[in-house]
C-alpha positions as MATLAB code, in Angstrom:
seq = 'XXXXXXXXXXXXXXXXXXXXXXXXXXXXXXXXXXXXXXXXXXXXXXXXXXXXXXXXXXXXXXXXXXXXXXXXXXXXXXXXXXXXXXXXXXXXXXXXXXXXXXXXXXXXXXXXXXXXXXXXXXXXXXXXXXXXXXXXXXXXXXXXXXXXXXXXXXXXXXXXXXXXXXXXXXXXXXXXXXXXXXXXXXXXXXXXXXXXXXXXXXXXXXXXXXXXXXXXXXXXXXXXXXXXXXXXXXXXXXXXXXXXXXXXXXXXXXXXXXXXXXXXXXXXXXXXXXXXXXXXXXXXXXXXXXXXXXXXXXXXXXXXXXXXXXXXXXXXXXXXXXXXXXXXXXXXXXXXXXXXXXXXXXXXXXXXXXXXXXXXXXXXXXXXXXXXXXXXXXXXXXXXXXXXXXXXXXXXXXXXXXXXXXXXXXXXXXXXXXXXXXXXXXXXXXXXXXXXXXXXXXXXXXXXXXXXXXXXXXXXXXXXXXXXXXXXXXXXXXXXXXXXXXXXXXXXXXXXXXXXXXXXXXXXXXXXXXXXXXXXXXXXXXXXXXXXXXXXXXXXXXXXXXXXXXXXXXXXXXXXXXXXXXXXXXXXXXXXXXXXXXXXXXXXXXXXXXXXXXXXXXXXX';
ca = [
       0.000    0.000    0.000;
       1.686    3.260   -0.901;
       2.191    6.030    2.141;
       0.180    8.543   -0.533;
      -3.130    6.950    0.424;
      -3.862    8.388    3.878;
      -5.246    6.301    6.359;
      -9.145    5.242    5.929;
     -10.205    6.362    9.711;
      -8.956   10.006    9.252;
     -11.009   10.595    6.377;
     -14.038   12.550    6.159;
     -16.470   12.641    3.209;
     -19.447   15.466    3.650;
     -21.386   17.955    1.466;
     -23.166   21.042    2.471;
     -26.979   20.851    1.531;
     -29.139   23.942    1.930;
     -31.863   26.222    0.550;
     -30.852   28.576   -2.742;
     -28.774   31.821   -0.794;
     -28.840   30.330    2.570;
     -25.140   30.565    2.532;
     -23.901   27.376    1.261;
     -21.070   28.574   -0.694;
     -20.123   31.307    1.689;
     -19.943   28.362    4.218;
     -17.820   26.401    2.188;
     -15.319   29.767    1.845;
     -14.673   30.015    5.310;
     -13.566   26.055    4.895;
     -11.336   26.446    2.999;
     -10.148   29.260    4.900;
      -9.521   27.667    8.342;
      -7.888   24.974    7.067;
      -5.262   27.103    4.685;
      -6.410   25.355    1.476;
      -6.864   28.546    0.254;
      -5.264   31.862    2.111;
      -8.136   35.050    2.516;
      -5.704   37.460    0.905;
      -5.691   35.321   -2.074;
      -9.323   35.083   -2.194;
     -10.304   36.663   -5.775;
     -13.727   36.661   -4.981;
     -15.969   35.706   -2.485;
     -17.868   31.866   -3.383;
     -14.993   30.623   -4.525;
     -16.236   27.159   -5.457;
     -18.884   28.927   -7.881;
     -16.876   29.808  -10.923;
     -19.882   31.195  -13.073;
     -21.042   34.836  -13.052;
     -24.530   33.455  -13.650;
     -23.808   31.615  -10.212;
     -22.919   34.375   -7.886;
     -25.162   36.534   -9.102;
     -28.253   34.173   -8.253;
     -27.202   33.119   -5.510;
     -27.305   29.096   -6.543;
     -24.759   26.408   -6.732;
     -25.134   24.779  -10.826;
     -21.849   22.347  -11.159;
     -21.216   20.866   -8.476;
     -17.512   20.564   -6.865;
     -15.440   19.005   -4.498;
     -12.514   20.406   -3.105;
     -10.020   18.171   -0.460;
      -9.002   19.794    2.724;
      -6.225   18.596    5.714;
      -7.040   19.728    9.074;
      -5.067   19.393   12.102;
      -7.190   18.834   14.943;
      -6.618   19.502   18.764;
      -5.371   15.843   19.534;
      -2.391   17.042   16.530;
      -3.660   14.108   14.066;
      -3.981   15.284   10.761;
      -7.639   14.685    9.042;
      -8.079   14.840    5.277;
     -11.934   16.320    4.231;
     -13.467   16.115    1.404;
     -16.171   18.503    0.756;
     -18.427   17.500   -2.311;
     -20.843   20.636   -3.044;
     -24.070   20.370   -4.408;
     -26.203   21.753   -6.915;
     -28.818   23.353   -4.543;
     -31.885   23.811   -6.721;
     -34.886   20.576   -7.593;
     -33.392   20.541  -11.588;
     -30.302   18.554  -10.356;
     -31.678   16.586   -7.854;
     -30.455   13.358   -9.663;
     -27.085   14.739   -9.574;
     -27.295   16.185   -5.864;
     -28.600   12.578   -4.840;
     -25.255   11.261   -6.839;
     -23.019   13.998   -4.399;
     -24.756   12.423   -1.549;
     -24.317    8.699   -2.375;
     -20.551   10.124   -2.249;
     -20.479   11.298    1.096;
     -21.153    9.905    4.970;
     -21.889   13.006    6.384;
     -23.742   16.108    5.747;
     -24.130   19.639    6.873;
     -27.516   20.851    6.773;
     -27.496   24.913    6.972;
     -30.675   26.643    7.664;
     -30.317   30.712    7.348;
     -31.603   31.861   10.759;
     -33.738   34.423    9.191;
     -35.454   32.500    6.380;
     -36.052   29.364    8.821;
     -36.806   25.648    6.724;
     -37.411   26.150    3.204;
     -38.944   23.281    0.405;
     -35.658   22.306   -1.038;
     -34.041   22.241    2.905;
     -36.321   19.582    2.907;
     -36.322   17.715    0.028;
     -32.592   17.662   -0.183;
     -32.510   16.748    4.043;
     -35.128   13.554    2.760;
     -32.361   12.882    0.073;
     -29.428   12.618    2.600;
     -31.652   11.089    5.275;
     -32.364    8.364    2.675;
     -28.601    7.902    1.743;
     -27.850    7.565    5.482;
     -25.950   10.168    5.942;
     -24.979   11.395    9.610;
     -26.860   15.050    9.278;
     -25.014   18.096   11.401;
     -27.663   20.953   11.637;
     -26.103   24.075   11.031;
     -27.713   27.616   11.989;
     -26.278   30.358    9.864;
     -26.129   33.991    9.581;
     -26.691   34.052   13.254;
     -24.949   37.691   13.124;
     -27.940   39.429   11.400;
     -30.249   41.665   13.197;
     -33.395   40.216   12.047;
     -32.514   36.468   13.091;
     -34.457   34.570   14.862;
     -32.314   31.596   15.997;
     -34.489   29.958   18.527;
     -37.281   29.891   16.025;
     -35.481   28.467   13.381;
     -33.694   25.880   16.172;
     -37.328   25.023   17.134;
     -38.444   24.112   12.847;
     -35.346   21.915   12.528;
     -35.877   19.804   15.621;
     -39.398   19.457   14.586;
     -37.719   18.214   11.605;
     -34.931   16.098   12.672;
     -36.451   15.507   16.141;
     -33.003   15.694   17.399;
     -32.003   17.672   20.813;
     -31.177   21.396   20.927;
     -27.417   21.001   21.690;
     -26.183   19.296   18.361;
     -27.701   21.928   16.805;
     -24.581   24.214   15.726;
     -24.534   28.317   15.137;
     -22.315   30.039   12.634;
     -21.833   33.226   10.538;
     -20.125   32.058    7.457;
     -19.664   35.602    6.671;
     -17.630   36.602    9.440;
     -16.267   33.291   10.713;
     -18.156   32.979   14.432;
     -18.440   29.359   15.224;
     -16.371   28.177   12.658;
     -13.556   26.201   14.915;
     -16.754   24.139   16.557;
     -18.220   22.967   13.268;
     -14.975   21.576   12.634;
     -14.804   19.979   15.573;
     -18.104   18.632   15.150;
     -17.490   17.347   11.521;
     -14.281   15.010   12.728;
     -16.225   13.967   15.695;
     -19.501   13.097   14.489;
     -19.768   12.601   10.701;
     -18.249    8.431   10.632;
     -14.813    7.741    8.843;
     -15.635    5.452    5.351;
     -15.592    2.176    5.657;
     -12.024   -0.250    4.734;
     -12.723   -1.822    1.691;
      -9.713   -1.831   -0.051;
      -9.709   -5.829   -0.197;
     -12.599   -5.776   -2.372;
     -12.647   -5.643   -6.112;
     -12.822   -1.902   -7.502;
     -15.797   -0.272   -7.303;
     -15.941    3.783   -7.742;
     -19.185    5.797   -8.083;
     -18.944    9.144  -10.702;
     -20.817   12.042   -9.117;
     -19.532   14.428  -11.766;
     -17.512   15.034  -14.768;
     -15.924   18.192  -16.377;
     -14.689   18.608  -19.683;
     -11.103   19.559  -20.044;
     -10.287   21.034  -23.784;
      -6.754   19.386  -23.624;
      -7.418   16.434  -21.866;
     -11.003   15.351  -22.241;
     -13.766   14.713  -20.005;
     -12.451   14.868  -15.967;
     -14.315   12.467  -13.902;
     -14.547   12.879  -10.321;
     -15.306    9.916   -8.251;
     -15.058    8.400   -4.908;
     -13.831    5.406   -4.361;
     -16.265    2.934   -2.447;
     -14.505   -0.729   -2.707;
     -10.645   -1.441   -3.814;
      -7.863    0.322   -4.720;
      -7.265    2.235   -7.968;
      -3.462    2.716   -9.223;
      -2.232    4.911  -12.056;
      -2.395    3.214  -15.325;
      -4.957    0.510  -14.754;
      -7.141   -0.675  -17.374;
     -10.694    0.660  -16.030;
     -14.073   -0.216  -17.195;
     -17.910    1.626  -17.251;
     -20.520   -0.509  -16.119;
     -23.188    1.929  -17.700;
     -21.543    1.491  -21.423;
     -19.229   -1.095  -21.050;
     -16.138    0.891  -22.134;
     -12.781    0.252  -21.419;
     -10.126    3.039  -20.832;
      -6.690    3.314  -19.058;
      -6.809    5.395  -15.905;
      -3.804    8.113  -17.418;
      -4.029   10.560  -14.723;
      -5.591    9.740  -11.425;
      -5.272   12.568   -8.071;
      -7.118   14.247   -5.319;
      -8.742   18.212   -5.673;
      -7.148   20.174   -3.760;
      -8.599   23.966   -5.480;
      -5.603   22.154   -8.430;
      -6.037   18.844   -9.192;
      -2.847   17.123   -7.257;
      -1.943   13.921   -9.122;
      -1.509   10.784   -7.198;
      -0.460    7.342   -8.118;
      -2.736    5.378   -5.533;
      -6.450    6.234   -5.116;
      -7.781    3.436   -2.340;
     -11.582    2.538   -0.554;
     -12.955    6.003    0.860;
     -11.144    8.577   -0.986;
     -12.341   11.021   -2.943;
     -10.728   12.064   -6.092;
     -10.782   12.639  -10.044;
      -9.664   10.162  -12.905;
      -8.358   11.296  -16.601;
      -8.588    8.538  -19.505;
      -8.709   10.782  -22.345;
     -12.403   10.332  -22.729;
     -13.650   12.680  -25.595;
     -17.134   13.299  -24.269;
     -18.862   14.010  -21.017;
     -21.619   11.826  -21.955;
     -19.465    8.579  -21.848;
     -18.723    9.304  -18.274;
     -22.407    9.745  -16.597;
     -23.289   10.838  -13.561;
     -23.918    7.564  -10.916;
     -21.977    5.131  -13.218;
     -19.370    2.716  -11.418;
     -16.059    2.571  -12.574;
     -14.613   -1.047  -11.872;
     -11.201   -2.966  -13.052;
     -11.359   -4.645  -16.624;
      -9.414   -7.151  -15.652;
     -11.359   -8.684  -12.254;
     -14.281   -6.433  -12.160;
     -16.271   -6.421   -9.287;
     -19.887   -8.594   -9.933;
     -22.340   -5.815   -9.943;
     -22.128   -1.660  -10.121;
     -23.037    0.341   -7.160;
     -27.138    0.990   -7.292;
     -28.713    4.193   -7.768;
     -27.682    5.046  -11.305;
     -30.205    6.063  -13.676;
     -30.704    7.663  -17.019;
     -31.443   11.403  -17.153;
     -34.082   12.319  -18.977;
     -34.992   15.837  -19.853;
     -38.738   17.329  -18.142;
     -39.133   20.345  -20.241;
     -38.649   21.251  -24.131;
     -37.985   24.182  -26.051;
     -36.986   25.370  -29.664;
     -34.045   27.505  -29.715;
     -33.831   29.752  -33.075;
     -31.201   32.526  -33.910;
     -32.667   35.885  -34.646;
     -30.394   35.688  -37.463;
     -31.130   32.982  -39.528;
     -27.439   33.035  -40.867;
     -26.600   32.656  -37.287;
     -27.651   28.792  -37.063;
     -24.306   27.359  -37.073;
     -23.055   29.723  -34.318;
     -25.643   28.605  -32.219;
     -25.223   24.619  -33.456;
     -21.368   25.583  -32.075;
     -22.479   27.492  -28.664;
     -24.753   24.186  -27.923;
     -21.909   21.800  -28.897;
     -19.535   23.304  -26.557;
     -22.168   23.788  -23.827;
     -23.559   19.906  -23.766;
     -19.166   19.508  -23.443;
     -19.539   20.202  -19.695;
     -23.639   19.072  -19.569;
     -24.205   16.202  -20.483;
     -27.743   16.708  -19.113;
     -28.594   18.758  -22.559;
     -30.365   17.263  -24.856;
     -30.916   18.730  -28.529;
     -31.587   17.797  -32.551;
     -31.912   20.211  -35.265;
     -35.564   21.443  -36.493;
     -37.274   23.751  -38.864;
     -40.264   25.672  -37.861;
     -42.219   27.837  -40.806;
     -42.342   30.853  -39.326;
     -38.790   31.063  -37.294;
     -36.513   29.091  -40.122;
     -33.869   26.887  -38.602;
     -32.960   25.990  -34.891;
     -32.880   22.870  -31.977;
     -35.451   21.248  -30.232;
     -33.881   21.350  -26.899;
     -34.565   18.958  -23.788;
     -33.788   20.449  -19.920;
     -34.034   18.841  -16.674;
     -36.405   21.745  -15.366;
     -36.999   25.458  -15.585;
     -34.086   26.621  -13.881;
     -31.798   24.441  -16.211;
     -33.399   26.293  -18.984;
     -32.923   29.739  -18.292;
     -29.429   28.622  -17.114;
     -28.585   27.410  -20.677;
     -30.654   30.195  -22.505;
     -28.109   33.149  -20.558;
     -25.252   30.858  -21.011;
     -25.772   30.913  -24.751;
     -26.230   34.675  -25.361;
     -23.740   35.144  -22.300;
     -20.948   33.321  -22.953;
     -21.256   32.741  -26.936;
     -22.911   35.743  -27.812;
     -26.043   34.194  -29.971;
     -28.797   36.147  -29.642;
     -31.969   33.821  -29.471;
     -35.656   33.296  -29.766;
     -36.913   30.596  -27.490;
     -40.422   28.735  -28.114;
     -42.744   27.872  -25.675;
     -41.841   25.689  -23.482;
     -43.399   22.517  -22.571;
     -43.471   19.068  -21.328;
     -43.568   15.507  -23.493;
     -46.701   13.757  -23.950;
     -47.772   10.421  -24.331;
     -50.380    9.741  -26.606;
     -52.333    6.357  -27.032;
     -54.071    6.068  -30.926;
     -56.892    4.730  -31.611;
     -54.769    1.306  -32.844;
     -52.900    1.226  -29.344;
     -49.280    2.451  -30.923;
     -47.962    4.971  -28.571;
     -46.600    8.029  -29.358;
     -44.182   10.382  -27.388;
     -44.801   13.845  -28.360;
     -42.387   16.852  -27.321;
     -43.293   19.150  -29.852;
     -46.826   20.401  -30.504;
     -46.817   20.595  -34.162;
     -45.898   17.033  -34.136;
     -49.371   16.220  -32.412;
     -51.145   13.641  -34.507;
     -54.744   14.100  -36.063;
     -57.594   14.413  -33.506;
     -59.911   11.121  -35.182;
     -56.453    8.815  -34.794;
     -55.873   10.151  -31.004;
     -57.392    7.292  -28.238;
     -56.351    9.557  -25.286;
     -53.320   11.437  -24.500;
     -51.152   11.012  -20.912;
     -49.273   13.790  -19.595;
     -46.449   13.940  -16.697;
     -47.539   14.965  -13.122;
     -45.059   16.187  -10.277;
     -45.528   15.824   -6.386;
     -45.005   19.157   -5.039;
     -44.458   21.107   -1.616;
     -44.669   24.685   -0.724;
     -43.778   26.235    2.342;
     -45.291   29.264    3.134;
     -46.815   31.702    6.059;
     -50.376   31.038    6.744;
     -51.842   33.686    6.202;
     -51.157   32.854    2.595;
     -52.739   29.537    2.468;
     -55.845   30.901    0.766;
     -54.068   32.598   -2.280;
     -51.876   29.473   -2.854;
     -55.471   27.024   -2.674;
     -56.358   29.673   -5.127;
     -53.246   29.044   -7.199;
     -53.128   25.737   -7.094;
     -57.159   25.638   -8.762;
     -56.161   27.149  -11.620;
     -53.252   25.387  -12.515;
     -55.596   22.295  -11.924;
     -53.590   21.366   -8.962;
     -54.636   18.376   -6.483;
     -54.498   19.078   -2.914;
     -53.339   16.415   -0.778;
     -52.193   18.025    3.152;
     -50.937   20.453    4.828;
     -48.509   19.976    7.273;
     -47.156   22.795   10.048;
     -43.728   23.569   10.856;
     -44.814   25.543   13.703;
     -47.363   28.389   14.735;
     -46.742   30.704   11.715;
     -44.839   28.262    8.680;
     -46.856   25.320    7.104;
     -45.838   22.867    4.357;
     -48.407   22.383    1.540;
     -48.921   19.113   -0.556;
     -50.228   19.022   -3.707;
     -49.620   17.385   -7.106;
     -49.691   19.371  -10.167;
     -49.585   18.712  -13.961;
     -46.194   19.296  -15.147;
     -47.343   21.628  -17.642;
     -49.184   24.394  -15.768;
     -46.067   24.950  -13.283;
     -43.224   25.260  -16.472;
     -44.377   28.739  -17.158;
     -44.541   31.558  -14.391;
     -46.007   29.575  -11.403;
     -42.659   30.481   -9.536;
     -43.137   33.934   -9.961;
     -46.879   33.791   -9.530;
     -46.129   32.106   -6.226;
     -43.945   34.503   -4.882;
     -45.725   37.846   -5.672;
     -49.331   36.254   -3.942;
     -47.361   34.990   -1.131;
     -44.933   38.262   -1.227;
     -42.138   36.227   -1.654;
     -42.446   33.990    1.242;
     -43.245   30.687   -0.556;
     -40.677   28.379   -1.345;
     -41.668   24.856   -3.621;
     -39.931   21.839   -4.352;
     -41.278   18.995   -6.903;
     -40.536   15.372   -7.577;
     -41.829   13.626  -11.002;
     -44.188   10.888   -9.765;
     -45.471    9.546  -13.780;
     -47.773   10.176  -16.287;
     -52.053   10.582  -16.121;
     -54.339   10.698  -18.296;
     -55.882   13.996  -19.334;
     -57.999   16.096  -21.720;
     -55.700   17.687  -23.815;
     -56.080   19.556  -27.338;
     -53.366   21.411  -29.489;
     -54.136   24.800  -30.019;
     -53.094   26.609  -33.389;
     -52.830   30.213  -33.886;
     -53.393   31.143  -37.594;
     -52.376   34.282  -39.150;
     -54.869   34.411  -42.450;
     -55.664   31.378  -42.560;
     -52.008   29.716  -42.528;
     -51.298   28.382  -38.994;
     -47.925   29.483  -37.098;
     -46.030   26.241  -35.748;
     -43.963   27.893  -33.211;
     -46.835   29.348  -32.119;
     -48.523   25.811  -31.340;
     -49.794   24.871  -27.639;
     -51.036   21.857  -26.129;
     -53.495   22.859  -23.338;
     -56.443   21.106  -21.397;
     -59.919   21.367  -23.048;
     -61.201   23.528  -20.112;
     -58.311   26.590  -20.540;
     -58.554   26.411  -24.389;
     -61.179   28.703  -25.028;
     -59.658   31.669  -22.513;
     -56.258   30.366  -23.769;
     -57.290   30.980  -27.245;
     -59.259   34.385  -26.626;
     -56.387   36.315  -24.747;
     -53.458   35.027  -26.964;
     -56.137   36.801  -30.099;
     -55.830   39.427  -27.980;
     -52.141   39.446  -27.294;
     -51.094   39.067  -30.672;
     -53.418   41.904  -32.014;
     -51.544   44.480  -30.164;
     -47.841   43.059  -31.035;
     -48.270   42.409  -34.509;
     -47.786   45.180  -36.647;
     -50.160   46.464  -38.736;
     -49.935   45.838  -42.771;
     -51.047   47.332  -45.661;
     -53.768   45.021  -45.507;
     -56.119   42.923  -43.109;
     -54.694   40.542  -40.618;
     -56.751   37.940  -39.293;
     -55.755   36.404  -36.380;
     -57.486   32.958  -35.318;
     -56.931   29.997  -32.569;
     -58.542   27.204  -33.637;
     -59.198   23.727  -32.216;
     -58.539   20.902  -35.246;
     -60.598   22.356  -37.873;
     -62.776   24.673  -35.476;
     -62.121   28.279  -35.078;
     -62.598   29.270  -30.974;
     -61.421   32.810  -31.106;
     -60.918   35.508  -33.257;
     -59.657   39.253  -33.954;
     -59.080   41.546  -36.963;
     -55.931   43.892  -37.408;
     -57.328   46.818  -39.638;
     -55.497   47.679  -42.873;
     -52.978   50.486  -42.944;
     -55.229   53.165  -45.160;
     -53.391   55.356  -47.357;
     -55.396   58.234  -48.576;
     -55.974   58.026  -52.048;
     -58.584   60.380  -52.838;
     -56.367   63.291  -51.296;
     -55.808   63.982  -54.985;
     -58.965   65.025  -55.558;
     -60.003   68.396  -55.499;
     -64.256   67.932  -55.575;
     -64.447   66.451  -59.303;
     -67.119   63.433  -60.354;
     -67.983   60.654  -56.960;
     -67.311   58.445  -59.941;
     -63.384   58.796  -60.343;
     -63.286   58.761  -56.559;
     -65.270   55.400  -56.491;
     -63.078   54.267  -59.468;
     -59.890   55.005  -57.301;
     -61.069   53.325  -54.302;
     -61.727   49.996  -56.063;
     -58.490   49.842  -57.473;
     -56.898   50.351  -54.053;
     -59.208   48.044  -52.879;
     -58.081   45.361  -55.468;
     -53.972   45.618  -54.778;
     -54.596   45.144  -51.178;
     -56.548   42.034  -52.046;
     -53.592   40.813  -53.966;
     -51.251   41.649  -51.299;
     -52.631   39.468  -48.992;
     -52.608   36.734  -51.438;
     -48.731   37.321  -51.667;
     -47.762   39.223  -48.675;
     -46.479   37.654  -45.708;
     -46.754   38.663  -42.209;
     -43.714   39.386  -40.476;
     -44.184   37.985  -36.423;
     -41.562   39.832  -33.639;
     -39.986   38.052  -31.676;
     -42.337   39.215  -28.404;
     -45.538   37.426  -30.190;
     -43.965   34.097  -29.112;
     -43.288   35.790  -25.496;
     -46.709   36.620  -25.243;
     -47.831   32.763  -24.496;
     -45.524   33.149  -21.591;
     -47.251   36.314  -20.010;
     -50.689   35.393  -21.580;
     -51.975   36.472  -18.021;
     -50.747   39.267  -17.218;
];
């Protein structure tokens, strides 16, 4: 056994899992500063593990990271920890459940003026489930407006653990810093000795690496991995040799041993990020171990949109900006389509809301493509009349109406936490998205945790924001997929003289289709410019038109020629103006701004 591999019983594995800007990342600063990983004075920037603008400015973890720390501790023994962050929103719960399945310990931070929040939850459920040892952690302790004991009170009501594990900290200015690391050696357990075993080493992320390919970090559950091995991936069955193997310090720090409980990163010149998925094992081609670690699953996208340059001769800037983006996220999904009215672009596929306006500012961000986005919505299943079924993520690709037996569509288990004194506007909410009720639970005398479960489609456009301006931004939510019901859904076209606009397209339940159709009439009316001649603009059900409204003719004044003179002439100049708008219409086509296909998104405002 080589001396580089530190013992097993002075390692410790833990994440940090909290609420978006409860002061994860601030937390995770001060880390790295008491144990001289990483000197203040050389601190660039505050949130050091979040490289993105994008992610300091919201306030949210994205890519996760993990970052290896040595500690001396009172007793003089030197501890190695291994901090895996987490993505902190519901998008990347997958890949926060991956972190997790890394770790043995967790620290669950709670900002003491905020109290619990949904995703405190759902993440603690995650770690609870992983059986991880949880260390509550009270932060921002410092601020005038906290309230500490009430927040202490919510967690044990949570945890139902006593008030004296409960640690308090300002990660901003360091108070209580020393105890929570004394309370991360003492009470989060060392990783088990497994190095006998045959190799078995779980991915909970990968980076790509222009000059070296995709970057794997992994932690080692079972065996020993050396430098140079011949390595295999249970999820593909590819074979690779292990080039470059090492711990992360804030620099990767290459090592030629890697044994059972460390935490680390492996190089094999792998040329895409998609060959090295998040919650595969890694095992030994030559005696691999019998079965890979469990957990892993396939990521499949929730929510689709089409992404279209303004420019047209743009496309292959934007086929570029999405190549090199899916390089590092390998949970983007996209194929080339043509739409009528917008010309060229890719259907895309995103794990949830937040991953899509993550990617859209990333794109006109970081690659400078300025883009028009579609709709967005969910996939569909629907059963024809013969029993073939057919998966539908698209709405111009729904099939006729006389083929269709019924159409399925994806539900989600969700939980708000709110005041309640709100609990009326968010039963009111939850109505007209055609939300099901299920409880209420409460956190104590003033906080209480709604149930409900929700069609996937009525929460991907504004039911965030429409959440937190009824509740005045105290709500929080957090949703889990729980499968597909059946439901009473039609595709809605919008046609612009008859000829129907694709990107335009919705699929919406029978009940909303009739409003739905009215107000987008309405919408469109006052974005659409008006033309030399008539514009009609229609929503229409199949062959039926629902709604309808009428964008009068530019007029130019033709008769101002006339100085009094026969009614005749001015009759006979009238119908010929009347005739070349006629055959403009035949010929002209309407030109659609880019806000018409906003307006869907605002439709009730």
């Amino acid at each position: 056994m080589s001396l580089s591999s530190p013992e097993v019983s002075f390692i410790r594995n833990f994440c940090i899992i909290a609420h978006i800007d409860h002061g994860k990342s601030t937390l995770a600063d001060r880390l790295l500063e008491v144990t001289h990983t990483l000197d203040r004075t050389r601190m660039s920037s505050a949130q050091v593990l979040d490289d993105m603008d994008l992610e300091k400015e919201r306030g949210i973890t994205i890519k996760s990271h993990a970052v290896q720390m040595k500690h001396r501790a009172e007793d003089g023994q030197e501890y190695i920890l291994n901090l895996i962050d987490t993505p902190g929103h519901v998008d990347f719960s997958y890949e926060v459940s991956r972190s997790l399945a890394a770790c043995e310990g967790a620290l669950l931070v709670v900002d003491a003026t905020q109290g619990v929040e949904a995703q405190t939850i759902a993440n603690l459920y995650l770690a609870i489930d992983a059986g991880l040892e949880i260390i509550p952690v009270i932060n921002k302790i410092d601020l005038p407006s906290s309230d500490v004991e009430g927040v202490a009170s919510q967690i044990i009501e949570l945890i139902g653990i006593g008030r004296e594990e409960i640690l308090q900290v300002s990660a901003k200015s360091g108070i209580g810093i020393d105890e929570l690391m004394k309370a991360i050696i003492a009470r989060i357990p060392a990783p088990k000795d497994n190095r006998q075993k045959p190799l078995r080493a779980l991915i909970f992320d990968s980076v790509f690496d222009p000059y070296r390919g995709a970057v794997i970090y992994l932690r080692i559950v079972d065996g020993v991995l050396r430098k140079g091995e011949r390595v295999k991936f249970f999820a593909n069955d590819n074979l690779y040799n292990a080039e470059e193997i090492g711990t992360m310090s804030l620099k990767r720090q290459p090592k030629d041993v890697l044994a059972s409980g460390n935490v680390g990163y492996l190089i094999c010149s792998i040329k895409d990020v998609k060959d090295a998925k998040v919650g595969d094992t890694v095992t030994h081609a030559a005696g691999p171990a019998a079965e890979p670690l469990s957990g892993y699953k396939e990521v499949k996208p929730m929510v689709y949109s089409g992404l279209y340059p303004v420019n047209s001769n743009e496309f292959e800037d934007l086929r570029e900006s999405l190549e090199k983006l899916s390089l590092n996220d390998a949970s983007l999904v996209y194929t080339p389509e043509t739409s009528v009215a917008l010309g060229f672009g890719f259907r895309c596929g995103f794990l949830g809301l937040l991953h899509m306006e993550i990617i859209q500012e990333r794109l006109e961000r970081e690659y400078n493509v300025n883009i028009i986005t579609t709709v967005p919505n969910v996939e569909y299943r629907v059963i024809m009349t013969n029993s073939e079924v057919v998966v539908v993520d698209n709405p111009s690709k729904m099939p006729d109406t006389s083929k269709i037996g019924h159409v399925e569509e994806p539900y989600v288990s969700m939980q708000i936490i709110t005041l309640s004194e709100y609990i009326g506007n968010i039963m009111k909410l939850g109505m007209e998205r055609r939300g099901e009720y299920r409880n209420t639970d409460y956190l104590d005398s003033t906080r209480v945790n709604m149930h409900f479960e929700f069609p996937l489609a009525e929460i991907v456009f504004d039911f965030h924001d429409r959440l937190k301006s009824i509740s005045k931004g105290y709500a929080s939510m957090d949703y889990e997929y729980i499968g597909y019901r059946e439901s009473d859904l039609v595709k809605l076209d919008v046609l612009l003289n008859g000829e129907p606009v694709d990107a335009l397209s919705i699929i919406v339940h029978r009940s909303k289709a009739y409003d739905w159709g009215r107000k987008l009439c309405q919408k469109l009316k006052g974005i659409i410019p008006k033309q030399m001649y008539e514009v009609a603009i229609q929503a229409a059900i199949g062959s039926r038109v629902i709604s309808r409204e009428t964008i009068s003719a530019m007029r130019k004044n033709v008769l101002a020629k006339c100085y009094g003179g026969d009614i005749s002439r001015k009759r006979k100049l009238l119908e010929k103006q009347k005739e070349g708008k006629k055959r403009m219409k035949q010929v002209g086509r309407v030109e659609i701004p880019q806000e018409a296909f906003l307006a869907i998104l605002n439709i009730d405002e």
